[in-house]
Amino acid sequence: MFDLHCHMLPGIDDGSVDLEMSLEMARLSVADGVHTLACTPHIYPGLYENTAAGIRAGVDALQAELDSRDIPLRLLVGADVHLEPGLTESIRNGRVPTIGGTRYLLLEPPHHVAPPRFEESVFELMAGGYIPVITHPERLSWIEDHYAIFKRLVDRGVWMQLTAASVAGKFGRRPLYWSERMLDEGCVHILATDAHHPRRRPPILSEGRDAAARRVGEAEAHHMVVTRPQGIVEDIAPEALPPLPWISAPPKSSGGFWKRLIGAQ
Ligand SMILES: [Fe+2]
């Protein structure tokens, strides 16, 4: 599997605090069946002033430590990018990294407030040739009143990443509800761990994959942790990757409508 959202680099944000913890997380990832992992520290102006160059140096150093210990995990550069003015330009000039240098980037919306002009900002990135992958929509408090925004974004080609632990019910009732609803409505492109810690926020992807499979079937769950993330890493155009299915059966009330329609013919 591919885990394209993980705070595994030591001492660079609120994820792993030191090399020992990073190694512990890496071993957990491998044991869970992950072979490729994007290190995606926060880039959050005023709080986590990370840059592509600094993240690249961190990835090279951690990869060397993994290799010297024969831990079979391939690391990629990435970032969990907060929306900021001029983001498209910052990506273009190389200050903000995409996932592994591809057209896809992780975009982290604020947790508690719907940002003004959110859709416009996302579309601006797309107009620049990038494909934003919105991180953990199911955990945002403002999804409750703004779900239509996420549906519109999906319709326009924006990608959605659910947290594996949310799908497995580890973040509680509301994130589970939104995870299941988005899965049922075919609004989920990939799962990732967004791990921050080996025990409190562990890099376990398989539980989310299994929970998703019970909801949407094995094939689609496989797309969420293998086919589509591999497509991201290989920078394949979204049109060439498995399309989102509409998983759920039509709502019950429409059954009567169709029956009436068919009966009227
Ligand atoms: Fe994150």
Short mmCIF file of N, CA, C and O in Angstrom, two decimals, residues 41-51 80-87 90 95-96 107-108:
data_model
loop_
_atom_site.label_atom_id
_atom_site.label_comp_id
_atom_site.label_asym_id
_atom_site.label_seq_id
_atom_site.Cartn_x
_atom_site.Cartn_y
_atom_site.Cartn_z
N PRO A 41 5.05 16.96 6.27
CA PRO A 41 4.94 17.88 7.40
C PRO A 41 4.05 19.08 7.05
O PRO A 41 3.86 19.39 5.88
N HIS A 42 3.52 19.71 8.08
CA HIS A 42 2.70 20.89 7.85
C HIS A 42 3.55 22.02 7.23
O HIS A 42 4.70 22.21 7.59
N ILE A 43 2.92 22.73 6.30
CA ILE A 43 3.45 24.04 5.91
C ILE A 43 2.35 25.02 6.24
O ILE A 43 1.28 25.03 5.62
N TYR A 44 2.60 25.78 7.30
CA TYR A 44 1.56 26.63 7.86
C TYR A 44 2.22 27.94 8.27
O TYR A 44 2.93 28.00 9.27
N PRO A 45 2.00 28.98 7.46
CA PRO A 45 2.71 30.24 7.71
C PRO A 45 2.52 30.72 9.15
O PRO A 45 1.41 30.73 9.67
N GLY A 46 3.62 31.08 9.78
CA GLY A 46 3.57 31.57 11.16
C GLY A 46 3.65 30.48 12.20
O GLY A 46 3.88 30.75 13.37
N LEU A 47 3.46 29.23 11.78
CA LEU A 47 3.45 28.13 12.76
C LEU A 47 4.50 27.07 12.38
O LEU A 47 5.38 26.76 13.18
N TYR A 48 4.42 26.59 11.16
CA TYR A 48 5.39 25.60 10.67
C TYR A 48 5.92 26.11 9.33
O TYR A 48 5.30 25.89 8.30
N GLU A 49 7.05 26.81 9.41
CA GLU A 49 7.59 27.44 8.20
C GLU A 49 8.48 26.46 7.44
O GLU A 49 9.64 26.75 7.19
N ASN A 50 7.94 25.32 7.09
CA ASN A 50 8.74 24.35 6.35
C ASN A 50 8.80 24.73 4.86
O ASN A 50 7.89 25.38 4.34
N THR A 51 9.87 24.30 4.22
CA THR A 51 10.02 24.53 2.79
C THR A 51 10.37 23.20 2.12
O THR A 51 10.81 22.26 2.77
N ASP A 80 1.83 18.87 3.98
CA ASP A 80 0.42 19.05 4.32
C ASP A 80 0.22 20.57 4.28
O ASP A 80 0.57 21.27 5.23
N VAL A 81 -0.28 21.05 3.14
CA VAL A 81 -0.17 22.47 2.83
C VAL A 81 -1.41 23.25 3.24
O VAL A 81 -2.53 22.93 2.80
N HIS A 82 -1.21 24.24 4.06
CA HIS A 82 -2.28 25.13 4.44
C HIS A 82 -2.51 26.14 3.31
O HIS A 82 -1.54 26.56 2.66
N LEU A 83 -3.76 26.51 3.10
CA LEU A 83 -4.04 27.52 2.07
C LEU A 83 -3.41 28.84 2.46
O LEU A 83 -3.55 29.29 3.60
N GLU A 84 -2.72 29.45 1.53
CA GLU A 84 -2.14 30.78 1.80
C GLU A 84 -2.17 31.57 0.51
O GLU A 84 -2.20 30.98 -0.58
N PRO A 85 -2.19 32.88 0.61
CA PRO A 85 -2.19 33.69 -0.61
C PRO A 85 -0.94 33.38 -1.43
O PRO A 85 0.15 33.20 -0.88
N GLY A 86 -1.11 33.30 -2.73
CA GLY A 86 0.04 33.06 -3.61
C GLY A 86 0.54 31.64 -3.60
O GLY A 86 1.69 31.37 -4.00
N LEU A 87 -0.30 30.70 -3.18
CA LEU A 87 0.15 29.30 -3.06
C LEU A 87 0.59 28.72 -4.41
O LEU A 87 1.62 28.04 -4.50
N SER A 90 3.97 29.78 -5.12
CA SER A 90 4.95 29.15 -4.22
C SER A 90 5.26 27.71 -4.65
O SER A 90 6.38 27.22 -4.46
N ARG A 95 9.08 26.48 -3.59
CA ARG A 95 9.15 26.63 -2.13
C ARG A 95 8.24 25.63 -1.43
O ARG A 95 8.56 25.09 -0.38
N VAL A 96 7.06 25.39 -2.04
CA VAL A 96 6.10 24.43 -1.48
C VAL A 96 6.10 23.18 -2.36
O VAL A 96 5.90 23.28 -3.58
N LEU A 107 -3.77 19.39 0.43
CA LEU A 107 -4.24 20.71 0.86
C LEU A 107 -5.08 20.55 2.12
O LEU A 107 -6.10 19.86 2.11
N GLU A 108 -4.61 21.19 3.19
CA GLU A 108 -5.27 21.04 4.48
C GLU A 108 -6.11 22.28 4.80
O GLU A 108 -5.58 23.34 5.07
#
